[in-house]
Amino acid sequence: MNQRPAADLSGLPTFGHGPRSPTWWGTLGFMALEGTGFALAAGAYLYLATLWPNWRLSAPEPNHWPGTIVTLLLIASLVPNHILNGYAKECAIGPVRIGMVVMSLLGLAPLIVRWFEFPALNIYWDTNAYGSMLWVLLGLHTTHLITDVGDTIVLTVLMFTHHGYSGRRFGDVGDNVFYWDFVVLTWIPIYLLIYWVPRLG
Amino acid sequence: MSSADLTSERDLPPEREASAKGDLAPERDGPRDTGLDDASLHRWLARTWRTPPGVIGALSSVDHKVIARRYLITAFVFLCLGGLNAVAMRIQLSGPQRGLIGPDLYNQLFTMHGVTMMFLFAVPIVQATGIYLVPLMVGTRNIAFPRLNAFSYWVYVSGGLFAWVSFALSMAPDVGWFAYVPLSGPEYGPGKRADVWAQMITYTEVSSLAVAVATIVTVLKQRAPGMSLDKIPLYVWALLVTSFVVVFAMPAVMITSTFLILDRLVGTHIFNPAEGGDALLFQHLFWFFGHPEVYIIFLPATGMVSAIIPAFARRPAFGHLGLVLSLIAVGFLSFGLWVHHMFATGLPKLGASFFTASSMMIAIPNGVQIFCWLATLWDGRPVIRTPLLFVFGFFFIFIIGGLTGVMLASVPLDLQVHDTYFVVAHFHYVLIGGSVFPLLGAAYFWFPKITGRMMSERLGRWHFWLAVIGFNAAFFPMHIVGLWGMPRRVYTYPAELGWGNINLFITAGAVLFFLSFVLFAFNLVHGALRGAPAGDNPWDAGTLEWATSSPPPSYNFARIPVVTNVEPLWAERDALPVATGLRVDARELLISTVAEAHPDIREKSATPSIWPLLAAIAVGATFLYSIFTPWAIVWGAAPIALTLIGWFWPKGDPEDEE
Ligand code: HEM
Ligand SMILES: [Cu+2]
C-alpha cells in the first residue's frame, strides 16, 4: 500500500512518569487483580463471620500490638515514599539513591515486626476456620510485603550502578513508590478485619 | 489530519531538563526512519526486531506473533486431546452397561475434558488470538510487556503438561472441572488428584492474568496516532473488555484453588463446616469466576463476528457505538449472575428470583449485538465465504443455547434438570455455538495473515457442513435424554431405561463432529504448505492488520500508520498516512495518550530473553513440588527470585535494554 507521511514523532521524549508510561498502567493492572484477590479473601472472612453467631469460635482475642506497630510503621513510611517520588520525577540520582535505601529499610522494619505478629494471633491456622482465615489474610499481605521489599532492594542496588542514570529507571522508582502505597493501603482494612471487627459484636 | 495536530504543544520532554542536572546519561541517538528509502528501512528494522537464531534464540523470542502462534497451536492440540476424551466417554455411553471404561477412569475423563476445554483450550485460544491480532490492529510493533507475554506462554504450556502427565500416570483430577468440596476436600478426596486440580488451576490462571494486563496496556497506550476511543476496531474493544473481566474474575478462581490446597495440604478449615468453615463458600467463590468465564470465552468471539461480518458484507458495522456499549454492558453484567449456578443449593427464594431476572437482563445487550450484525448484513452486499458460514452457524446454534439458558434461569426447571444431560446439552450449545464456531470462522478469516497463504474454500465448506450436522446430531438429542432424566457424570446406565438407541445416535454425531476437526486440521496443514499465496489483504477488509504484509514482518509495520477512520483501509484507498521519526536501530515503540491516542513517548520495547522461560520453570517446579509439601514454597522462593532478577536486570547500554 502506498504511504504518505502525516506525522513526525522525532521530537517525542523517550520516557515519561506516572500515567504517561505503560509500566504505570501495568502496575495498576496488577494492583487491580491483586486488590480483587484481597477483597475476595476479606469477603470470605466476613461471609464466614456472619455465618457463625460467635465468630472467633471461642478462640482467645489476638494481641493487637504487633499489628498496630506494623500499621504505624507502614503509615509513617508513606512520607519518605512520597518525597522519593518527587526526586524520581526530577531524575535526581543522589536523593533517589538515599530515598531507595531508606525505603528498603522501611520495608524490612515492618517485616521484622510481622514475624511476631503471627504468634500474637493467639491461634493456629489448623485450629479452626477462624484461625485459618487470620493466617490467610496475614499471609496474603505478608507475601506482598516480601515481594515488594525484594523488588525495592534489587532496584536500590540497580540505582547504585551505572544503569541508574536512565529515565526509564527513574520511572521504575516512581512505580515502586506507587506499588508501596498499594501495599500500605491494602493493609488497613486487613488490620481492622483481624484485630477490631470481631470486637464489635 | 496534519502532523501539527498530532504533535503540537507537547510539553518540553523531561529528559532535557533532567540532563541539565547531569543525572541522566545523555540520550544516545541513532538513525531514524525519516530519511531512509524503503529497502534500507526494511533492512534496518528486520535486524533490530528479529528473533535470534538457534534453539536458545527461539526460546528467547518476545515477538508477539511468534508467541501467539505457539499459543494457538498448543491450544489446538489441547482441543484435540479434550475432544479425544469426549469421544472416549461417548463410546462408553453409546450403549447401556458397556464395560469399556470403569467409573474411576470415567471420572478422570470428564474432569480432564472439562478442565482441558475450559482452562487449556477456550480461554487460552481467545487470548492467543488477541496476542496475535491486537498489536497489529492497533498499529503497534509489539505487545506491551513482551517478556511477560513470553512468560505467560511457558506457564500455560507447562501447566497443561502437568495436568496431562498426571492423567497419563492415572493421577488426574476426578472431581469434575469445578471440583466442589467436600468431594475434592481432604476427607473425600484422598491421594493427589484434587491437588493436581488446585495447583494446575492457580498456575494456568497466572498466565491468563498476565496476558490480560498486557492486552489492556497495549490497547490503552500503544494505539496508532489518531485511533481515538471511537476508532478502535470492535474486535479490539471486545478483547479489552474481556481482559478487564479476566482481571476481576480470575483472582476468584485462584483464591478458590488456593483455599482448597491449603485445606488439603496444611490442614486449614476454610471449607470445613465441622470447624467453622463452609462448603458453599467454595461455590460462591468459584462461580464468581465461573460465570464471567463464559463471557471471557464469548466476548472475544463476538469481537470476531464483528470483524468478519463487515469484511464480508462490504460495509462498516451497523451501530458501531451500540456494539461497543453492548460489549461493555455484557462485561459488567457478567459479574452479577453467578448465583444462577447455585439454584439447587437451597438459597433464599427472593435472592433466586433476583438472579433469575438479572440472568435474563444480559439478553438485552446480546440482542442489540445480534440486531446490529443482522442490520450490517441486510444493508451490505454479503459475499458468502467460509468465515461467514461459520458466523451463520454461530447464530443458529447460539440462539438455541440461549433459549435453553432462559429455560434454565427459571428455578423450577433448573431444579428438575439439574445435573442431567439437559445441562450438558445447554452449555455445549452455548460454548461451542458461542465460541468454537466464531473461532473456526476467525481461523479461516485470519489464517492468511498468519501464514501468508489461503485455506481451501472447498474443504472449508465441507468442514462447515460436517461440523454443523455432527454437532447438532450429537448435542440436540442430549436435551431429550436429559429431560428423560439421564444424569451427567455417570459412567453408564441400565438397559431397562431404553436410552440405548438415542445414545448410540449421540455418539455417532460426536464422532462426526470430531471428524470435522480432523478435516479442519488437514485444511490448516494443507493451507500452510500448499495454499494459494494470500497477499496483504485477500478479503479487502478495512482494519490495520491488513495494511502490512502477510505474514507480517517481525516489526509489524515499517512505518506506524496514522488512523483517521474505524476502517482506515477503506477510508484511505490511495495512500495510508504514516508517522515518521522513530529510531530504526533500537526497538522503539510509539506510546500514545489513553483517550485520543496522541503520540506521547518513544519508548523501547524489550529485547529477546531466555529469563522468562527460566522463571516459568522455577515457578512451575515450585507449584509441582507444592502438591507434596508446603515447604516447596520456601525452597522455590530463591530460584524464582533469582530468575526474576535475571529477567529485569538491564544488560548493556542503560537506554537500550528493558
Ligand atoms: C467433540 C466435541 C465434544 C463432545 C463430544 C463433548 C462431550 C461431552 C460430554 C459427553 C460431557 C459430559 C460427560 C458426563 O457428564 O458424563 C461433556 C462435559 C463437558 N464438556 Fe464437552 N464435549 C465436546 C466439546 C466441548 C468443548 C469445545 C467444550 C468447551 C469449550 C466442552 C466443555 C465441557 C465441560 C465444561 C463439561 C463438564 C465437565 C464436568 O462435568 O466436569 N466440551 N462434554
Ligand atoms: Cu452462569
PDB file of C-alpha atoms in Angstrom, chain A residues 1-45 47-49 51-52 55 57 87 89-95 124-133 135-137 140 146-147 150-151 153-159 161-170 172, chain B residues 1-4 6-7 10-11 13-16 18 21-25 27 32 34 38 144-145 148 209-210 213 217 220-222 225 247-249 251-252 255 259 262 266-270 272-273 275-278 280-281 284-285 288 536 547 558-560 562 569 572-582 588 590-591 594 599-604 645 648-655 657-658:
ATOM      1  CA  MET A   1       0.000   0.000   0.000  1.00  0.00           C
ATOM      2  CA  ASN A   2       1.220   3.498  -0.779  1.00  0.00           C
ATOM      3  CA  GLN A   3       2.143   5.722   2.096  1.00  0.00           C
ATOM      4  CA  ARG A   4       2.233   9.413   2.794  1.00  0.00           C
ATOM      5  CA  PRO A   5       3.938  10.934   5.839  1.00  0.00           C
ATOM      6  CA  ALA A   6       1.383  12.585   8.100  1.00  0.00           C
ATOM      7  CA  ALA A   7       3.021  12.943  11.481  1.00  0.00           C
ATOM      8  CA  ASP A   8       6.520  13.444  12.800  1.00  0.00           C
ATOM      9  CA  LEU A   9       7.430  11.709  16.047  1.00  0.00           C
ATOM     10  CA  SER A  10      11.085  12.613  16.224  1.00  0.00           C
ATOM     11  CA  GLY A  11      10.645  15.248  18.914  1.00  0.00           C
ATOM     12  CA  LEU A  12       8.964  12.970  21.412  1.00  0.00           C
ATOM     13  CA  PRO A  13      10.658  12.219  24.749  1.00  0.00           C
ATOM     14  CA  THR A  14      11.956   8.712  25.404  1.00  0.00           C
ATOM     15  CA  PHE A  15      10.303   8.165  28.766  1.00  0.00           C
ATOM     16  CA  GLY A  16       7.521   9.515  30.924  1.00  0.00           C
ATOM     17  CA  HIS A  17       6.439   9.311  34.534  1.00  0.00           C
ATOM     18  CA  GLY A  18       3.202   8.121  36.054  1.00  0.00           C
ATOM     19  CA  PRO A  19       0.214   7.574  33.761  1.00  0.00           C
ATOM     20  CA  ARG A  20       2.244   8.567  30.726  1.00  0.00           C
ATOM     21  CA  SER A  21       4.238   5.366  30.977  1.00  0.00           C
ATOM     22  CA  PRO A  22       2.884   1.912  30.083  1.00  0.00           C
ATOM     23  CA  THR A  23       4.606   0.388  33.109  1.00  0.00           C
ATOM     24  CA  TRP A  24       2.482   2.534  35.386  1.00  0.00           C
ATOM     25  CA  TRP A  25      -0.635   1.122  33.752  1.00  0.00           C
ATOM     26  CA  GLY A  26       0.713  -2.384  34.042  1.00  0.00           C
ATOM     27  CA  THR A  27       1.346  -1.802  37.739  1.00  0.00           C
ATOM     28  CA  LEU A  28      -2.192  -0.502  38.081  1.00  0.00           C
ATOM     29  CA  GLY A  29      -3.488  -3.627  36.352  1.00  0.00           C
ATOM     30  CA  PHE A  30      -1.652  -5.874  38.773  1.00  0.00           C
ATOM     31  CA  MET A  31      -2.950  -3.819  41.675  1.00  0.00           C
ATOM     32  CA  ALA A  32      -6.475  -4.266  40.344  1.00  0.00           C
ATOM     33  CA  LEU A  33      -6.186  -8.018  40.201  1.00  0.00           C
ATOM     34  CA  GLU A  34      -4.337  -8.354  43.481  1.00  0.00           C
ATOM     35  CA  GLY A  35      -6.792  -5.944  45.069  1.00  0.00           C
ATOM     36  CA  THR A  36      -9.608  -8.176  43.834  1.00  0.00           C
ATOM     37  CA  GLY A  37      -7.883 -11.104  45.479  1.00  0.00           C
ATOM     38  CA  PHE A  38      -7.629  -9.177  48.766  1.00  0.00           C
ATOM     39  CA  ALA A  39     -11.267  -8.127  48.540  1.00  0.00           C
ATOM     40  CA  LEU A  40     -12.407 -11.685  47.923  1.00  0.00           C
ATOM     41  CA  ALA A  41     -10.344 -13.036  50.789  1.00  0.00           C
ATOM     42  CA  ALA A  42     -11.792 -10.344  53.054  1.00  0.00           C
ATOM     43  CA  GLY A  43     -15.235 -11.180  51.697  1.00  0.00           C
ATOM     44  CA  ALA A  44     -14.717 -14.849  52.504  1.00  0.00           C
ATOM     45  CA  TYR A  45     -13.708 -13.903  56.046  1.00  0.00           C
ATOM     46  CA  TYR A  47     -19.000 -14.397  54.944  1.00  0.00           C
ATOM     47  CA  LEU A  48     -17.825 -16.955  57.477  1.00  0.00           C
ATOM     48  CA  ALA A  49     -18.036 -14.401  60.271  1.00  0.00           C
ATOM     49  CA  LEU A  51     -22.386 -17.466  59.369  1.00  0.00           C
ATOM     50  CA  TRP A  52     -21.409 -18.155  62.951  1.00  0.00           C
ATOM     51  CA  TRP A  55     -17.264 -15.621  65.416  1.00  0.00           C
ATOM     52  CA  LEU A  57     -15.265 -19.612  67.600  1.00  0.00           C
ATOM     53  CA  TYR A  87      13.025  13.218  43.415  1.00  0.00           C
ATOM     54  CA  LYS A  89      10.272  12.791  38.864  1.00  0.00           C
ATOM     55  CA  GLU A  90      13.145  15.246  38.822  1.00  0.00           C
ATOM     56  CA  CYS A  91      15.541  12.455  37.884  1.00  0.00           C
ATOM     57  CA  ALA A  92      17.867  13.470  40.725  1.00  0.00           C
ATOM     58  CA  ILE A  93      20.107  10.466  41.244  1.00  0.00           C
ATOM     59  CA  GLY A  94      21.690  11.428  44.603  1.00  0.00           C
ATOM     60  CA  PRO A  95      18.498  11.911  46.598  1.00  0.00           C
ATOM     61  CA  TYR A 124      -3.008 -21.583  64.649  1.00  0.00           C
ATOM     62  CA  TRP A 125      -4.219 -21.945  61.099  1.00  0.00           C
ATOM     63  CA  ASP A 126      -5.332 -25.512  61.696  1.00  0.00           C
ATOM     64  CA  THR A 127      -7.285 -24.885  64.880  1.00  0.00           C
ATOM     65  CA  ASN A 128     -10.490 -23.800  63.194  1.00  0.00           C
ATOM     66  CA  ALA A 129     -11.761 -21.765  60.255  1.00  0.00           C
ATOM     67  CA  TYR A 130     -11.333 -18.506  62.139  1.00  0.00           C
ATOM     68  CA  GLY A 131      -7.670 -19.268  62.670  1.00  0.00           C
ATOM     69  CA  SER A 132      -7.337 -20.340  59.030  1.00  0.00           C
ATOM     70  CA  MET A 133      -8.734 -17.064  57.766  1.00  0.00           C
ATOM     71  CA  TRP A 135      -3.416 -16.754  58.732  1.00  0.00           C
ATOM     72  CA  VAL A 136      -4.626 -16.480  55.156  1.00  0.00           C
ATOM     73  CA  LEU A 137      -5.224 -12.736  55.394  1.00  0.00           C
ATOM     74  CA  LEU A 140      -1.520 -12.808  51.759  1.00  0.00           C
ATOM     75  CA  ILE A 146       8.092  -9.609  50.987  1.00  0.00           C
ATOM     76  CA  THR A 147       7.914  -9.373  47.205  1.00  0.00           C
ATOM     77  CA  GLY A 150      12.683  -7.717  47.488  1.00  0.00           C
ATOM     78  CA  ASP A 151      11.865  -5.654  44.466  1.00  0.00           C
ATOM     79  CA  ILE A 153      16.176  -3.824  47.312  1.00  0.00           C
ATOM     80  CA  VAL A 154      17.030  -5.025  43.812  1.00  0.00           C
ATOM     81  CA  LEU A 155      16.075  -1.662  42.376  1.00  0.00           C
ATOM     82  CA  THR A 156      18.139   0.095  45.041  1.00  0.00           C
ATOM     83  CA  VAL A 157      21.199  -1.887  44.042  1.00  0.00           C
ATOM     84  CA  LEU A 158      20.446  -1.119  40.421  1.00  0.00           C
ATOM     85  CA  MET A 159      20.280   2.606  41.120  1.00  0.00           C
ATOM     86  CA  THR A 161      25.172   1.067  39.245  1.00  0.00           C
ATOM     87  CA  HIS A 162      25.602   2.985  36.019  1.00  0.00           C
ATOM     88  CA  HIS A 163      22.191   1.625  34.932  1.00  0.00           C
ATOM     89  CA  GLY A 164      20.647   4.108  37.325  1.00  0.00           C
ATOM     90  CA  TYR A 165      21.405   7.050  35.059  1.00  0.00           C
ATOM     91  CA  SER A 166      18.436   6.494  32.853  1.00  0.00           C
ATOM     92  CA  GLY A 167      14.982   7.952  32.534  1.00  0.00           C
ATOM     93  CA  ARG A 168      13.484   4.519  32.464  1.00  0.00           C
ATOM     94  CA  ARG A 169      14.981   3.649  35.849  1.00  0.00           C
ATOM     95  CA  PHE A 170      13.567   6.788  37.423  1.00  0.00           C
ATOM     96  CA  ASP A 172      10.765   2.333  37.790  1.00  0.00           C
TER      97      ASP A 172
ATOM     98  CA  MET B   1      -5.049  15.149   9.907  1.00  0.00           C
ATOM     99  CA  SER B   2      -1.816  17.086   9.816  1.00  0.00           C
ATOM    100  CA  SER B   3       1.289  16.379  11.776  1.00  0.00           C
ATOM    101  CA  ALA B   4       0.746  19.635  13.637  1.00  0.00           C
ATOM    102  CA  LEU B   6      -0.696  15.273  16.478  1.00  0.00           C
ATOM    103  CA  THR B   7       2.448  16.624  17.971  1.00  0.00           C
ATOM    104  CA  ARG B  10       3.671  18.929  23.763  1.00  0.00           C
ATOM    105  CA  ASP B  11       5.419  19.919  26.935  1.00  0.00           C
ATOM    106  CA  PRO B  13      10.498  16.497  27.008  1.00  0.00           C
ATOM    107  CA  PRO B  14      11.530  15.822  30.613  1.00  0.00           C
ATOM    108  CA  GLU B  15      14.881  14.282  29.838  1.00  0.00           C
ATOM    109  CA  ARG B  16      16.224  17.537  28.549  1.00  0.00           C
ATOM    110  CA  ALA B  18      16.951  16.432  33.720  1.00  0.00           C
ATOM    111  CA  LYS B  21      21.438  18.388  36.129  1.00  0.00           C
ATOM    112  CA  GLY B  22      23.800  15.730  34.869  1.00  0.00           C
ATOM    113  CA  ASP B  23      21.850  12.880  36.489  1.00  0.00           C
ATOM    114  CA  LEU B  24      20.875  11.158  33.278  1.00  0.00           C
ATOM    115  CA  ALA B  25      23.086   9.503  30.757  1.00  0.00           C
ATOM    116  CA  GLU B  27      20.242  10.302  25.293  1.00  0.00           C
ATOM    117  CA  ARG B  32      15.734   7.385  12.220  1.00  0.00           C
ATOM    118  CA  THR B  34      12.817   9.619   8.268  1.00  0.00           C
ATOM    119  CA  ASP B  38      12.060   1.577   1.783  1.00  0.00           C
ATOM    120  CA  ALA B 144       3.147  -4.301  25.958  1.00  0.00           C
ATOM    121  CA  PHE B 145       5.447  -6.260  28.328  1.00  0.00           C
ATOM    122  CA  LEU B 148       5.728 -11.136  30.484  1.00  0.00           C
ATOM    123  CA  LEU B 209      -3.922 -12.703  34.050  1.00  0.00           C
ATOM    124  CA  ALA B 210      -0.546 -11.729  32.640  1.00  0.00           C
ATOM    125  CA  VAL B 213      -2.764  -6.977  31.698  1.00  0.00           C
ATOM    126  CA  VAL B 217      -1.942  -1.778  28.319  1.00  0.00           C
ATOM    127  CA  LEU B 220      -4.724   1.826  26.168  1.00  0.00           C
ATOM    128  CA  LYS B 221      -1.188   3.038  25.495  1.00  0.00           C
ATOM    129  CA  GLN B 222       0.091   1.751  22.180  1.00  0.00           C
ATOM    130  CA  PRO B 225      -1.782   8.078  16.295  1.00  0.00           C
ATOM    131  CA  VAL B 247      -8.616  -9.173  35.775  1.00  0.00           C
ATOM    132  CA  PHE B 248     -11.619  -9.077  38.086  1.00  0.00           C
ATOM    133  CA  ALA B 249     -12.829 -12.666  37.711  1.00  0.00           C
ATOM    134  CA  PRO B 251      -8.473 -13.961  41.032  1.00  0.00           C
ATOM    135  CA  ALA B 252     -11.643 -15.595  42.374  1.00  0.00           C
ATOM    136  CA  ILE B 255      -8.462 -17.859  45.660  1.00  0.00           C
ATOM    137  CA  PHE B 259      -8.037 -22.212  49.762  1.00  0.00           C
ATOM    138  CA  LEU B 262      -4.484 -25.045  51.960  1.00  0.00           C
ATOM    139  CA  VAL B 266      -1.680 -27.741  55.677  1.00  0.00           C
ATOM    140  CA  GLY B 267      -4.985 -28.532  57.363  1.00  0.00           C
ATOM    141  CA  THR B 268      -6.827 -25.223  57.303  1.00  0.00           C
ATOM    142  CA  HIS B 269     -10.611 -25.489  57.706  1.00  0.00           C
ATOM    143  CA  ILE B 270     -11.893 -22.857  55.323  1.00  0.00           C
ATOM    144  CA  ASN B 272     -14.872 -27.495  56.570  1.00  0.00           C
ATOM    145  CA  PRO B 273     -18.248 -26.909  58.296  1.00  0.00           C
ATOM    146  CA  GLU B 275     -14.618 -26.439  62.257  1.00  0.00           C
ATOM    147  CA  GLY B 276     -16.371 -23.200  61.370  1.00  0.00           C
ATOM    148  CA  GLY B 277     -15.782 -23.241  57.610  1.00  0.00           C
ATOM    149  CA  ASP B 278     -18.387 -23.557  54.908  1.00  0.00           C
ATOM    150  CA  LEU B 280     -20.960 -23.235  49.986  1.00  0.00           C
ATOM    151  CA  LEU B 281     -18.234 -20.604  50.204  1.00  0.00           C
ATOM    152  CA  HIS B 284     -19.684 -18.715  45.710  1.00  0.00           C
ATOM    153  CA  LEU B 285     -16.022 -18.078  45.059  1.00  0.00           C
ATOM    154  CA  PHE B 288     -17.888 -15.579  40.946  1.00  0.00           C
ATOM    155  CA  ASP B 536      -1.636  -8.343   2.077  1.00  0.00           C
ATOM    156  CA  ALA B 547      -2.183  -2.913   5.970  1.00  0.00           C
ATOM    157  CA  ALA B 558       7.675  -0.357   8.545  1.00  0.00           C
ATOM    158  CA  ARG B 559       6.148   2.993   9.460  1.00  0.00           C
ATOM    159  CA  ILE B 560       3.469   3.467  12.098  1.00  0.00           C
ATOM    160  CA  VAL B 562      -1.926   7.183  11.284  1.00  0.00           C
ATOM    161  CA  LEU B 569      -8.033   0.960   4.769  1.00  0.00           C
ATOM    162  CA  GLU B 572      -7.601   5.825   2.695  1.00  0.00           C
ATOM    163  CA  ARG B 573      -7.675   3.985  -0.582  1.00  0.00           C
ATOM    164  CA  ASP B 574      -4.821   5.858  -2.296  1.00  0.00           C
ATOM    165  CA  ALA B 575      -2.166   6.164   0.351  1.00  0.00           C
ATOM    166  CA  LEU B 576      -2.020   5.230   4.006  1.00  0.00           C
ATOM    167  CA  PRO B 577      -0.962   8.159   6.185  1.00  0.00           C
ATOM    168  CA  VAL B 578       2.042   7.196   8.322  1.00  0.00           C
ATOM    169  CA  ALA B 579       4.162   8.658  11.099  1.00  0.00           C
ATOM    170  CA  THR B 580       7.907   9.010  10.864  1.00  0.00           C
ATOM    171  CA  GLY B 581      10.714   9.788  13.260  1.00  0.00           C
ATOM    172  CA  LEU B 582      11.226   6.517  15.147  1.00  0.00           C
ATOM    173  CA  GLU B 588      11.263   1.895  19.622  1.00  0.00           C
ATOM    174  CA  LEU B 590       5.175   4.766  19.985  1.00  0.00           C
ATOM    175  CA  ILE B 591       3.325   5.330  23.266  1.00  0.00           C
ATOM    176  CA  VAL B 594      -5.229   6.922  26.514  1.00  0.00           C
ATOM    177  CA  PRO B 599       1.708  10.482  20.208  1.00  0.00           C
ATOM    178  CA  ASP B 600       3.369  10.959  23.570  1.00  0.00           C
ATOM    179  CA  ILE B 601       6.586   8.990  24.095  1.00  0.00           C
ATOM    180  CA  ARG B 602       9.012   6.908  22.088  1.00  0.00           C
ATOM    181  CA  GLU B 603       9.748   4.012  24.389  1.00  0.00           C
ATOM    182  CA  LYS B 604      11.944   0.982  23.912  1.00  0.00           C
ATOM    183  CA  ILE B 645      16.297 -10.599  38.875  1.00  0.00           C
ATOM    184  CA  PHE B 648      14.708  -7.455  34.963  1.00  0.00           C
ATOM    185  CA  TRP B 649      18.383  -6.706  35.273  1.00  0.00           C
ATOM    186  CA  PRO B 650      19.378  -4.458  32.397  1.00  0.00           C
ATOM    187  CA  LYS B 651      22.239  -5.502  30.195  1.00  0.00           C
ATOM    188  CA  GLY B 652      24.473  -3.230  28.190  1.00  0.00           C
ATOM    189  CA  ASP B 653      23.633   0.344  27.485  1.00  0.00           C
ATOM    190  CA  PRO B 654      21.172   1.783  30.002  1.00  0.00           C
ATOM    191  CA  GLU B 655      18.847   3.152  27.363  1.00  0.00           C
ATOM    192  CA  GLU B 657      17.593  -2.600  27.396  1.00  0.00           C
ATOM    193  CA  GLU B 658      14.426  -3.291  29.219  1.00  0.00           C
TER     194      GLU B 658
END
